[in-house]
Amino acid sequence: MEKDALIYVAGHEGFVGSAIVRKLRCLGYRNLLLRKEAELNLTDQAETRLFFQRGAPEYVFLCAEKVGGILANNTYPADFIYQNIMIQTNVIDSAYRNGVKKLLFTGSSCSYPKMCLQPMKEEYLLSGYLEPTNEAYAIAKIAGIKMCQSYNRQYGTNYIVTMPANLYGVNDDFDPRDSHVIPALLRKFHKANLSKEDVVIWGTGQPKREFLYVDDFAEACIFLMNEYNSCEIINVGSGEDISIAELANLIKQVVGFEGSIVYDQTKPDGMPKKLLDVSKIRSLGWKAKTSLEEGTKATYDWYKESGSAQ
Ligand code: GFB
C-alpha cells in the first residue's frame, strides 16, 4: 500500500478496526476513509454500493462484524449469522464492483472444527463438525472466506483472509453479556476486589485458548496487506496456548485479587482447545510481540482509565 493510498477501514469504531486505524496512522498512512455505523449501514446493499461508488477506496480492511463471547454467540445465533453474512457480502461484492485493489477479510479460529487436530493448520478448515456454541458465527465466517476465494478465482481479485486467535486488548468489550474471557475476567476480579466476593469462572477451567493482543493483530493485518497475495487463508496467533484456569490465576495476579475462585460447570466450555499453527506467517517474517502478561496488564490499565470500570 502506498502511503497516500485511499484506505477504507470498515468497522473503524470497533475493537479490531480501531486498532488497525491506530497502527495505520502510526505508520504514516494518512488517507483513511472512515464511516461511523450511524452514517453507513453495511447490512444495506444499496447504501453500501453507493458508498463504494462515491468513495472509491483502493484498499479495504473488512473488520465490521458482530462479535461476542461464548454466551452471546450461544444466545443470539440468528443475529450473528444474519449481520455477519449481510455485512461481509455487501462489502466484498461492492469492493469487486468498484475495482478495489486489495481487501483483507478477518476470519476466526472458531471456524476450525471442534475436535480439530492441534495445532490447527490452515488446511484443516472444513475437515470436521463445528463447535455448537459458535456454529452460526463460524458458518458466517466460512461463507466470507469462500466468498473471497470465489471472487479471486472467478474475477481475479486479490482478497486475502486472516484467521486470528482469540483477540483481546484496549477498546475491548467489557459488558459481561457480550465479552470474551479476558475482559470478562478482568472485570470480575476488579469488582470482586471491591465487593470481597468469590470470582466465578464459567465452565471447568480446562479448555485451552491462544490469545493475541489486538495491536499485534493490527500490525499483522497491515504486514499481510503489504506482503501476502494468496487465496489461501493465513493463521495469525501468538503460537502459545493456556488453560482457562491458568489464565484466571494470571489475571488474579494482574488485578491483585486475594480471594477465592470457583467454577460454574453449568456454563459451557466451548471448544476444548484452539491453538493455531503459525508457521506460515512466521515464515513470511512476522511474529507476535506482546506477552500475555504485558497485554493483560495494558488492557487492565485501559479498563480502569477508560471509565468502563465504574
Ligand atoms: O472468550 P470466550 O467467550 O470464547 O470463552 P470462545 C473462552 C473460554 O473461557 C470458555 C471460559 O471456555 C468459557 O467458558 N470462561 C470462563 C468465560 N469464564 C468466562 C466468562 O466470564 N466470560 C466468558 N466469555 N468466558 C468465542 C466464540 O468462543 O471465541 C466466538 O464464541 C469467537 O465465536 C471467539 O470466535 C474468538 O473461545 O469459547
PDB file of C-alpha atoms in Angstrom, residues 11-304:
ATOM      1  CA  GLY A  11     -15.746  -1.052  11.396  1.00  0.00           C
ATOM      2  CA  HIS A  12     -13.183   1.568  12.488  1.00  0.00           C
ATOM      3  CA  GLU A  13     -15.044   2.300  15.724  1.00  0.00           C
ATOM      4  CA  GLY A  14     -14.867  -1.340  16.781  1.00  0.00           C
ATOM      5  CA  PHE A  15     -12.229  -3.261  18.673  1.00  0.00           C
ATOM      6  CA  VAL A  16     -10.167  -4.553  15.715  1.00  0.00           C
ATOM      7  CA  GLY A  17     -10.915  -1.679  13.318  1.00  0.00           C
ATOM      8  CA  SER A  18      -9.815   0.959  15.842  1.00  0.00           C
ATOM      9  CA  ALA A  19      -6.520  -0.905  16.401  1.00  0.00           C
ATOM     10  CA  ILE A  20      -5.915  -1.008  12.632  1.00  0.00           C
ATOM     11  CA  VAL A  21      -6.595   2.742  12.321  1.00  0.00           C
ATOM     12  CA  ARG A  22      -4.151   3.477  15.198  1.00  0.00           C
ATOM     13  CA  LYS A  23      -1.463   1.361  13.547  1.00  0.00           C
ATOM     14  CA  LEU A  24      -2.052   2.781  10.042  1.00  0.00           C
ATOM     15  CA  ARG A  25      -1.750   6.345  11.367  1.00  0.00           C
ATOM     16  CA  CYS A  26       1.355   5.463  13.312  1.00  0.00           C
ATOM     17  CA  LEU A  27       2.934   4.042  10.129  1.00  0.00           C
ATOM     18  CA  GLY A  28       2.159   7.241   8.180  1.00  0.00           C
ATOM     19  CA  TYR A  29      -0.906   6.199   6.173  1.00  0.00           C
ATOM     20  CA  ARG A  30      -2.846   9.450   6.051  1.00  0.00           C
ATOM     21  CA  ASN A  31      -5.622   8.925   3.527  1.00  0.00           C
ATOM     22  CA  LEU A  32      -8.172   6.948   5.526  1.00  0.00           C
ATOM     23  CA  LEU A  33     -11.811   6.658   4.504  1.00  0.00           C
ATOM     24  CA  LEU A  34     -13.923   6.113   7.620  1.00  0.00           C
ATOM     25  CA  ARG A  35     -17.673   5.960   8.173  1.00  0.00           C
ATOM     26  CA  LYS A  36     -19.381   5.538  11.525  1.00  0.00           C
ATOM     27  CA  GLU A  37     -22.028   2.839  11.913  1.00  0.00           C
ATOM     28  CA  ALA A  38     -24.616   5.606  12.335  1.00  0.00           C
ATOM     29  CA  GLU A  39     -23.591   7.100   8.947  1.00  0.00           C
ATOM     30  CA  LEU A  40     -23.384   3.918   6.876  1.00  0.00           C
ATOM     31  CA  ASN A  41     -25.408   0.740   7.387  1.00  0.00           C
ATOM     32  CA  LEU A  42     -23.298  -2.031   5.883  1.00  0.00           C
ATOM     33  CA  THR A  43     -26.155  -4.540   6.162  1.00  0.00           C
ATOM     34  CA  ASP A  44     -27.930  -2.436   3.496  1.00  0.00           C
ATOM     35  CA  GLN A  45     -26.836  -3.395  -0.018  1.00  0.00           C
ATOM     36  CA  ALA A  46     -27.871  -0.167  -1.782  1.00  0.00           C
ATOM     37  CA  GLU A  47     -26.199   2.080   0.822  1.00  0.00           C
ATOM     38  CA  THR A  48     -23.019   0.036   0.745  1.00  0.00           C
ATOM     39  CA  ARG A  49     -22.828   0.044  -3.076  1.00  0.00           C
ATOM     40  CA  LEU A  50     -23.368   3.818  -3.214  1.00  0.00           C
ATOM     41  CA  PHE A  51     -20.700   4.404  -0.596  1.00  0.00           C
ATOM     42  CA  PHE A  52     -18.148   2.396  -2.622  1.00  0.00           C
ATOM     43  CA  GLN A  53     -19.123   4.150  -5.891  1.00  0.00           C
ATOM     44  CA  ARG A  54     -18.708   7.593  -4.352  1.00  0.00           C
ATOM     45  CA  GLY A  55     -15.795   6.872  -2.020  1.00  0.00           C
ATOM     46  CA  ALA A  56     -13.775   4.681  -4.437  1.00  0.00           C
ATOM     47  CA  PRO A  57     -11.404   3.173  -1.862  1.00  0.00           C
ATOM     48  CA  GLU A  58      -8.273   1.439  -3.158  1.00  0.00           C
ATOM     49  CA  TYR A  59      -7.728  -0.878  -0.183  1.00  0.00           C
ATOM     50  CA  VAL A  60     -10.259  -2.304   2.276  1.00  0.00           C
ATOM     51  CA  PHE A  61      -9.782  -3.753   5.751  1.00  0.00           C
ATOM     52  CA  LEU A  62     -13.055  -5.591   6.442  1.00  0.00           C
ATOM     53  CA  CYS A  63     -13.346  -5.526  10.236  1.00  0.00           C
ATOM     54  CA  ALA A  64     -17.026  -4.572  10.598  1.00  0.00           C
ATOM     55  CA  GLU A  65     -18.713  -7.542  12.241  1.00  0.00           C
ATOM     56  CA  LYS A  66     -20.936  -8.689  15.052  1.00  0.00           C
ATOM     57  CA  VAL A  67     -18.714 -10.315  17.659  1.00  0.00           C
ATOM     58  CA  GLY A  68     -19.133 -11.648  21.161  1.00  0.00           C
ATOM     59  CA  GLY A  69     -18.002 -14.256  23.632  1.00  0.00           C
ATOM     60  CA  ILE A  70     -19.367 -17.730  24.179  1.00  0.00           C
ATOM     61  CA  LEU A  71     -22.587 -16.591  25.933  1.00  0.00           C
ATOM     62  CA  ALA A  72     -23.560 -14.015  23.270  1.00  0.00           C
ATOM     63  CA  ASN A  73     -22.788 -16.466  20.441  1.00  0.00           C
ATOM     64  CA  ASN A  74     -24.848 -19.169  22.093  1.00  0.00           C
ATOM     65  CA  THR A  75     -27.795 -16.862  22.880  1.00  0.00           C
ATOM     66  CA  TYR A  76     -28.111 -14.831  19.659  1.00  0.00           C
ATOM     67  CA  PRO A  77     -27.104 -17.152  16.781  1.00  0.00           C
ATOM     68  CA  ALA A  78     -29.609 -15.517  14.391  1.00  0.00           C
ATOM     69  CA  ASP A  79     -28.051 -12.070  14.906  1.00  0.00           C
ATOM     70  CA  PHE A  80     -24.551 -13.463  14.439  1.00  0.00           C
ATOM     71  CA  ILE A  81     -25.309 -15.290  11.194  1.00  0.00           C
ATOM     72  CA  TYR A  82     -27.547 -12.577   9.697  1.00  0.00           C
ATOM     73  CA  GLN A  83     -25.474  -9.493  10.451  1.00  0.00           C
ATOM     74  CA  ASN A  84     -22.137 -11.012   9.556  1.00  0.00           C
ATOM     75  CA  ILE A  85     -23.305 -12.523   6.283  1.00  0.00           C
ATOM     76  CA  MET A  86     -25.042  -9.290   5.242  1.00  0.00           C
ATOM     77  CA  ILE A  87     -22.097  -7.017   6.073  1.00  0.00           C
ATOM     78  CA  GLN A  88     -19.378  -9.148   4.509  1.00  0.00           C
ATOM     79  CA  THR A  89     -21.455  -9.960   1.391  1.00  0.00           C
ATOM     80  CA  ASN A  90     -22.231  -6.299   0.738  1.00  0.00           C
ATOM     81  CA  VAL A  91     -18.667  -5.123   1.337  1.00  0.00           C
ATOM     82  CA  ILE A  92     -16.926  -7.884  -0.667  1.00  0.00           C
ATOM     83  CA  ASP A  93     -19.281  -7.562  -3.642  1.00  0.00           C
ATOM     84  CA  SER A  94     -19.149  -3.731  -3.623  1.00  0.00           C
ATOM     85  CA  ALA A  95     -15.347  -3.911  -3.500  1.00  0.00           C
ATOM     86  CA  TYR A  96     -15.383  -6.081  -6.638  1.00  0.00           C
ATOM     87  CA  ARG A  97     -17.880  -3.855  -8.489  1.00  0.00           C
ATOM     88  CA  ASN A  98     -15.796  -0.769  -7.770  1.00  0.00           C
ATOM     89  CA  GLY A  99     -12.331  -2.120  -8.563  1.00  0.00           C
ATOM     90  CA  VAL A 100     -10.816  -2.228  -5.073  1.00  0.00           C
ATOM     91  CA  LYS A 101      -7.138  -3.261  -5.478  1.00  0.00           C
ATOM     92  CA  LYS A 102      -6.989  -5.440  -2.380  1.00  0.00           C
ATOM     93  CA  LEU A 103      -9.238  -6.434   0.505  1.00  0.00           C
ATOM     94  CA  LEU A 104      -8.437  -8.116   3.817  1.00  0.00           C
ATOM     95  CA  PHE A 105     -11.161 -10.207   5.453  1.00  0.00           C
ATOM     96  CA  THR A 106     -10.991 -11.100   9.137  1.00  0.00           C
ATOM     97  CA  GLY A 107     -11.921 -14.742   9.702  1.00  0.00           C
ATOM     98  CA  SER A 108     -11.762 -16.542  13.054  1.00  0.00           C
ATOM     99  CA  SER A 109     -10.062 -19.530  14.665  1.00  0.00           C
ATOM    100  CA  CYS A 110     -13.537 -20.720  15.755  1.00  0.00           C
ATOM    101  CA  SER A 111     -14.230 -21.687  12.123  1.00  0.00           C
ATOM    102  CA  TYR A 112     -11.950 -24.710  12.537  1.00  0.00           C
ATOM    103  CA  PRO A 113     -13.653 -27.945  13.640  1.00  0.00           C
ATOM    104  CA  LYS A 114     -14.481 -28.511  17.317  1.00  0.00           C
ATOM    105  CA  MET A 115     -12.196 -31.550  17.537  1.00  0.00           C
ATOM    106  CA  CYS A 116      -9.559 -30.222  15.130  1.00  0.00           C
ATOM    107  CA  LEU A 117      -6.035 -31.650  15.154  1.00  0.00           C
ATOM    108  CA  GLN A 118      -3.751 -29.296  17.094  1.00  0.00           C
ATOM    109  CA  PRO A 119      -2.036 -27.024  16.325  1.00  0.00           C
ATOM    110  CA  MET A 120      -4.567 -26.120  13.638  1.00  0.00           C
ATOM    111  CA  LYS A 121      -3.049 -25.810  10.178  1.00  0.00           C
ATOM    112  CA  GLU A 122      -4.808 -23.719   7.528  1.00  0.00           C
ATOM    113  CA  GLU A 123      -5.679 -26.844   5.520  1.00  0.00           C
ATOM    114  CA  TYR A 124      -7.742 -28.294   8.415  1.00  0.00           C
ATOM    115  CA  LEU A 125     -10.610 -25.853   7.708  1.00  0.00           C
ATOM    116  CA  LEU A 126     -13.817 -27.795   6.890  1.00  0.00           C
ATOM    117  CA  SER A 127     -12.322 -31.126   7.996  1.00  0.00           C
ATOM    118  CA  GLY A 128     -14.964 -31.749  10.720  1.00  0.00           C
ATOM    119  CA  TYR A 129     -18.030 -30.555  12.631  1.00  0.00           C
ATOM    120  CA  LEU A 130     -18.104 -27.117  14.256  1.00  0.00           C
ATOM    121  CA  GLU A 131     -18.406 -26.244  17.960  1.00  0.00           C
ATOM    122  CA  PRO A 132     -22.191 -25.793  18.575  1.00  0.00           C
ATOM    123  CA  THR A 133     -21.878 -22.667  20.802  1.00  0.00           C
ATOM    124  CA  ASN A 134     -20.449 -20.629  17.915  1.00  0.00           C
ATOM    125  CA  GLU A 135     -21.650 -22.509  14.849  1.00  0.00           C
ATOM    126  CA  ALA A 136     -23.693 -19.597  13.420  1.00  0.00           C
ATOM    127  CA  TYR A 137     -20.757 -17.167  13.650  1.00  0.00           C
ATOM    128  CA  ALA A 138     -18.326 -19.779  12.318  1.00  0.00           C
ATOM    129  CA  ILE A 139     -20.582 -20.548   9.323  1.00  0.00           C
ATOM    130  CA  ALA A 140     -20.870 -16.824   8.523  1.00  0.00           C
ATOM    131  CA  LYS A 141     -17.065 -16.533   8.626  1.00  0.00           C
ATOM    132  CA  ILE A 142     -16.669 -19.613   6.419  1.00  0.00           C
ATOM    133  CA  ALA A 143     -19.084 -18.018   3.918  1.00  0.00           C
ATOM    134  CA  GLY A 144     -16.879 -14.893   3.932  1.00  0.00           C
ATOM    135  CA  ILE A 145     -13.732 -16.954   3.385  1.00  0.00           C
ATOM    136  CA  LYS A 146     -15.314 -18.844   0.483  1.00  0.00           C
ATOM    137  CA  MET A 147     -16.682 -15.620  -0.995  1.00  0.00           C
ATOM    138  CA  CYS A 148     -13.202 -14.049  -1.057  1.00  0.00           C
ATOM    139  CA  GLN A 149     -11.701 -17.187  -2.587  1.00  0.00           C
ATOM    140  CA  SER A 150     -14.514 -17.491  -5.161  1.00  0.00           C
ATOM    141  CA  TYR A 151     -14.181 -13.877  -6.280  1.00  0.00           C
ATOM    142  CA  ASN A 152     -10.417 -14.350  -6.586  1.00  0.00           C
ATOM    143  CA  ARG A 153     -10.933 -17.495  -8.678  1.00  0.00           C
ATOM    144  CA  GLN A 154     -13.695 -16.167 -10.945  1.00  0.00           C
ATOM    145  CA  TYR A 155     -12.818 -12.462 -11.180  1.00  0.00           C
ATOM    146  CA  GLY A 156      -9.076 -12.397 -10.471  1.00  0.00           C
ATOM    147  CA  THR A 157      -9.439 -10.147  -7.416  1.00  0.00           C
ATOM    148  CA  ASN A 158      -6.839 -10.021  -4.627  1.00  0.00           C
ATOM    149  CA  TYR A 159      -8.798 -10.660  -1.416  1.00  0.00           C
ATOM    150  CA  ILE A 160      -6.866 -12.178   1.468  1.00  0.00           C
ATOM    151  CA  VAL A 161      -8.172 -13.877   4.625  1.00  0.00           C
ATOM    152  CA  THR A 162      -6.625 -13.790   8.110  1.00  0.00           C
ATOM    153  CA  MET A 163      -7.567 -16.347  10.784  1.00  0.00           C
ATOM    154  CA  PRO A 164      -6.876 -14.674  14.156  1.00  0.00           C
ATOM    155  CA  ALA A 165      -6.592 -16.433  17.516  1.00  0.00           C
ATOM    156  CA  ASN A 166      -8.812 -15.106  20.365  1.00  0.00           C
ATOM    157  CA  LEU A 167      -8.122 -11.365  20.421  1.00  0.00           C
ATOM    158  CA  TYR A 168      -8.012  -9.120  23.488  1.00  0.00           C
ATOM    159  CA  GLY A 169      -6.707  -5.657  24.361  1.00  0.00           C
ATOM    160  CA  VAL A 170      -7.557  -1.982  24.668  1.00  0.00           C
ATOM    161  CA  ASN A 171     -11.018  -0.919  23.483  1.00  0.00           C
ATOM    162  CA  ASP A 172     -12.362  -4.443  24.129  1.00  0.00           C
ATOM    163  CA  ASP A 173     -15.974  -5.035  25.189  1.00  0.00           C
ATOM    164  CA  PHE A 174     -16.228  -5.487  28.970  1.00  0.00           C
ATOM    165  CA  ASP A 175     -20.013  -5.939  29.111  1.00  0.00           C
ATOM    166  CA  PRO A 176     -20.457  -9.391  30.754  1.00  0.00           C
ATOM    167  CA  ARG A 177     -23.301 -10.261  28.364  1.00  0.00           C
ATOM    168  CA  ASP A 178     -21.065  -9.925  25.286  1.00  0.00           C
ATOM    169  CA  SER A 179     -17.479 -10.113  26.467  1.00  0.00           C
ATOM    170  CA  HIS A 180     -14.791 -12.672  25.726  1.00  0.00           C
ATOM    171  CA  VAL A 181     -12.991 -14.329  28.589  1.00  0.00           C
ATOM    172  CA  ILE A 182     -10.119 -11.841  29.179  1.00  0.00           C
ATOM    173  CA  PRO A 183     -12.194  -8.662  29.531  1.00  0.00           C
ATOM    174  CA  ALA A 184     -14.829 -10.703  31.431  1.00  0.00           C
ATOM    175  CA  LEU A 185     -12.270 -11.926  33.975  1.00  0.00           C
ATOM    176  CA  LEU A 186     -10.542  -8.542  34.348  1.00  0.00           C
ATOM    177  CA  ARG A 187     -13.929  -7.059  35.201  1.00  0.00           C
ATOM    178  CA  LYS A 188     -14.931  -9.917  37.522  1.00  0.00           C
ATOM    179  CA  PHE A 189     -11.658  -9.798  39.504  1.00  0.00           C
ATOM    180  CA  HIS A 190     -11.758  -5.995  39.651  1.00  0.00           C
ATOM    181  CA  LYS A 191     -15.335  -5.986  41.013  1.00  0.00           C
ATOM    182  CA  ALA A 192     -14.613  -8.861  43.430  1.00  0.00           C
ATOM    183  CA  ASN A 193     -11.687  -6.879  44.863  1.00  0.00           C
ATOM    184  CA  LEU A 194     -14.172  -4.188  45.820  1.00  0.00           C
ATOM    185  CA  SER A 195     -17.010  -6.469  46.989  1.00  0.00           C
ATOM    186  CA  LYS A 196     -14.733  -9.128  48.613  1.00  0.00           C
ATOM    187  CA  GLU A 197     -16.782 -11.882  46.966  1.00  0.00           C
ATOM    188  CA  ASP A 198     -15.538 -15.052  45.193  1.00  0.00           C
ATOM    189  CA  VAL A 199     -14.835 -14.912  41.462  1.00  0.00           C
ATOM    190  CA  VAL A 200     -16.990 -17.268  39.400  1.00  0.00           C
ATOM    191  CA  ILE A 201     -15.315 -18.702  36.289  1.00  0.00           C
ATOM    192  CA  TRP A 202     -17.562 -20.326  33.686  1.00  0.00           C
ATOM    193  CA  GLY A 203     -17.069 -23.975  32.735  1.00  0.00           C
ATOM    194  CA  THR A 204     -14.431 -26.380  34.020  1.00  0.00           C
ATOM    195  CA  GLY A 205     -11.344 -24.200  33.563  1.00  0.00           C
ATOM    196  CA  GLN A 206      -9.877 -26.996  31.393  1.00  0.00           C
ATOM    197  CA  PRO A 207     -10.349 -25.543  27.858  1.00  0.00           C
ATOM    198  CA  LYS A 208      -7.222 -24.110  26.307  1.00  0.00           C
ATOM    199  CA  ARG A 209      -7.091 -20.912  24.293  1.00  0.00           C
ATOM    200  CA  GLU A 210      -4.477 -18.999  22.329  1.00  0.00           C
ATOM    201  CA  PHE A 211      -4.662 -15.241  22.870  1.00  0.00           C
ATOM    202  CA  LEU A 212      -3.342 -12.479  20.639  1.00  0.00           C
ATOM    203  CA  TYR A 213      -3.041  -8.814  21.637  1.00  0.00           C
ATOM    204  CA  VAL A 214      -5.154  -6.669  19.305  1.00  0.00           C
ATOM    205  CA  ASP A 215      -2.283  -4.280  18.431  1.00  0.00           C
ATOM    206  CA  ASP A 216      -0.202  -7.275  17.310  1.00  0.00           C
ATOM    207  CA  PHE A 217      -3.108  -8.404  15.139  1.00  0.00           C
ATOM    208  CA  ALA A 218      -3.429  -4.917  13.612  1.00  0.00           C
ATOM    209  CA  GLU A 219       0.281  -4.940  12.808  1.00  0.00           C
ATOM    210  CA  ALA A 220      -0.064  -8.390  11.207  1.00  0.00           C
ATOM    211  CA  CYS A 221      -3.005  -7.228   9.055  1.00  0.00           C
ATOM    212  CA  ILE A 222      -1.014  -4.282   7.648  1.00  0.00           C
ATOM    213  CA  PHE A 223       2.020  -6.544   7.148  1.00  0.00           C
ATOM    214  CA  LEU A 224      -0.121  -9.058   5.208  1.00  0.00           C
ATOM    215  CA  MET A 225      -1.814  -6.331   3.173  1.00  0.00           C
ATOM    216  CA  ASN A 226       1.685  -5.355   2.006  1.00  0.00           C
ATOM    217  CA  GLU A 227       3.322  -8.781   1.740  1.00  0.00           C
ATOM    218  CA  TYR A 228       0.745 -11.535   1.186  1.00  0.00           C
ATOM    219  CA  ASN A 229      -1.052 -12.280  -2.083  1.00  0.00           C
ATOM    220  CA  SER A 230      -2.703 -15.682  -1.977  1.00  0.00           C
ATOM    221  CA  CYS A 231      -6.138 -17.301  -1.983  1.00  0.00           C
ATOM    222  CA  GLU A 232      -5.074 -19.477   0.949  1.00  0.00           C
ATOM    223  CA  ILE A 233      -6.219 -18.395   4.403  1.00  0.00           C
ATOM    224  CA  ILE A 234      -3.451 -17.471   6.851  1.00  0.00           C
ATOM    225  CA  ASN A 235      -3.397 -18.018  10.642  1.00  0.00           C
ATOM    226  CA  VAL A 236      -2.378 -15.130  12.928  1.00  0.00           C
ATOM    227  CA  GLY A 237      -1.620 -16.056  16.516  1.00  0.00           C
ATOM    228  CA  SER A 238       0.933 -15.973  19.303  1.00  0.00           C
ATOM    229  CA  GLY A 239       1.718 -19.680  18.857  1.00  0.00           C
ATOM    230  CA  GLU A 240       1.084 -20.470  22.555  1.00  0.00           C
ATOM    231  CA  ASP A 241      -1.999 -21.546  24.473  1.00  0.00           C
ATOM    232  CA  ILE A 242      -3.022 -21.566  28.125  1.00  0.00           C
ATOM    233  CA  SER A 243      -5.875 -23.183  30.083  1.00  0.00           C
ATOM    234  CA  ILE A 244      -8.708 -21.002  31.360  1.00  0.00           C
ATOM    235  CA  ALA A 245      -7.722 -21.965  34.943  1.00  0.00           C
ATOM    236  CA  GLU A 246      -4.133 -20.778  34.303  1.00  0.00           C
ATOM    237  CA  LEU A 247      -5.484 -17.609  32.706  1.00  0.00           C
ATOM    238  CA  ALA A 248      -7.665 -16.986  35.781  1.00  0.00           C
ATOM    239  CA  ASN A 249      -4.574 -17.245  38.015  1.00  0.00           C
ATOM    240  CA  LEU A 250      -2.650 -14.831  35.801  1.00  0.00           C
ATOM    241  CA  ILE A 251      -5.478 -12.286  35.854  1.00  0.00           C
ATOM    242  CA  LYS A 252      -5.845 -12.731  39.609  1.00  0.00           C
ATOM    243  CA  GLN A 253      -2.211 -11.586  39.935  1.00  0.00           C
ATOM    244  CA  VAL A 254      -2.563  -8.727  37.435  1.00  0.00           C
ATOM    245  CA  VAL A 255      -5.560  -7.343  39.356  1.00  0.00           C
ATOM    246  CA  GLY A 256      -4.064  -8.149  42.786  1.00  0.00           C
ATOM    247  CA  PHE A 257      -7.019 -10.242  43.991  1.00  0.00           C
ATOM    248  CA  GLU A 258      -6.571 -12.325  47.139  1.00  0.00           C
ATOM    249  CA  GLY A 259      -9.949 -14.078  47.426  1.00  0.00           C
ATOM    250  CA  SER A 260     -11.151 -17.414  46.025  1.00  0.00           C
ATOM    251  CA  ILE A 261     -12.004 -18.673  42.556  1.00  0.00           C
ATOM    252  CA  VAL A 262     -14.958 -21.026  41.962  1.00  0.00           C
ATOM    253  CA  TYR A 263     -16.027 -22.810  38.770  1.00  0.00           C
ATOM    254  CA  ASP A 264     -19.616 -22.807  37.476  1.00  0.00           C
ATOM    255  CA  GLN A 265     -19.822 -26.026  35.488  1.00  0.00           C
ATOM    256  CA  THR A 266     -23.388 -25.321  34.355  1.00  0.00           C
ATOM    257  CA  LYS A 267     -21.806 -22.864  31.865  1.00  0.00           C
ATOM    258  CA  PRO A 268     -20.355 -24.185  28.562  1.00  0.00           C
ATOM    259  CA  ASP A 269     -16.654 -24.781  27.901  1.00  0.00           C
ATOM    260  CA  GLY A 270     -16.869 -24.384  24.125  1.00  0.00           C
ATOM    261  CA  MET A 271     -14.027 -25.820  22.071  1.00  0.00           C
ATOM    262  CA  PRO A 272     -11.664 -27.962  24.186  1.00  0.00           C
ATOM    263  CA  LYS A 273      -8.552 -26.451  22.587  1.00  0.00           C
ATOM    264  CA  LYS A 274      -7.834 -23.821  19.952  1.00  0.00           C
ATOM    265  CA  LEU A 275      -4.170 -23.387  19.049  1.00  0.00           C
ATOM    266  CA  LEU A 276      -3.218 -22.137  15.590  1.00  0.00           C
ATOM    267  CA  ASP A 277      -0.238 -23.398  13.638  1.00  0.00           C
ATOM    268  CA  VAL A 278       1.501 -20.098  12.887  1.00  0.00           C
ATOM    269  CA  SER A 279       4.417 -21.435  10.869  1.00  0.00           C
ATOM    270  CA  LYS A 280       3.131 -19.879   7.621  1.00  0.00           C
ATOM    271  CA  ILE A 281       3.044 -16.264   8.860  1.00  0.00           C
ATOM    272  CA  ARG A 282       6.331 -16.775  10.742  1.00  0.00           C
ATOM    273  CA  SER A 283       7.995 -17.965   7.536  1.00  0.00           C
ATOM    274  CA  LEU A 284       6.972 -14.636   5.950  1.00  0.00           C
ATOM    275  CA  GLY A 285       8.777 -12.781   8.774  1.00  0.00           C
ATOM    276  CA  TRP A 286       6.016 -11.806  11.226  1.00  0.00           C
ATOM    277  CA  LYS A 287       5.821 -12.815  14.900  1.00  0.00           C
ATOM    278  CA  ALA A 288       3.619 -11.555  17.760  1.00  0.00           C
ATOM    279  CA  LYS A 289       5.471  -9.233  20.162  1.00  0.00           C
ATOM    280  CA  THR A 290       3.240  -8.793  23.224  1.00  0.00           C
ATOM    281  CA  SER A 291       3.328 -11.398  26.003  1.00  0.00           C
ATOM    282  CA  LEU A 292       0.046 -12.379  27.644  1.00  0.00           C
ATOM    283  CA  GLU A 293       1.200 -10.809  30.909  1.00  0.00           C
ATOM    284  CA  GLU A 294       2.104  -7.469  29.273  1.00  0.00           C
ATOM    285  CA  GLY A 295      -1.087  -7.488  27.220  1.00  0.00           C
ATOM    286  CA  THR A 296      -3.432  -8.221  30.131  1.00  0.00           C
ATOM    287  CA  LYS A 297      -1.716  -5.523  32.243  1.00  0.00           C
ATOM    288  CA  ALA A 298      -2.122  -2.958  29.444  1.00  0.00           C
ATOM    289  CA  THR A 299      -5.761  -3.982  28.991  1.00  0.00           C
ATOM    290  CA  TYR A 300      -6.434  -3.702  32.733  1.00  0.00           C
ATOM    291  CA  ASP A 301      -4.833  -0.225  32.821  1.00  0.00           C
ATOM    292  CA  TRP A 302      -7.007   0.835  29.885  1.00  0.00           C
ATOM    293  CA  TYR A 303     -10.124  -0.601  31.582  1.00  0.00           C
ATOM    294  CA  LYS A 304      -9.512   1.436  34.747  1.00  0.00           C
TER     295      LYS A 304
END
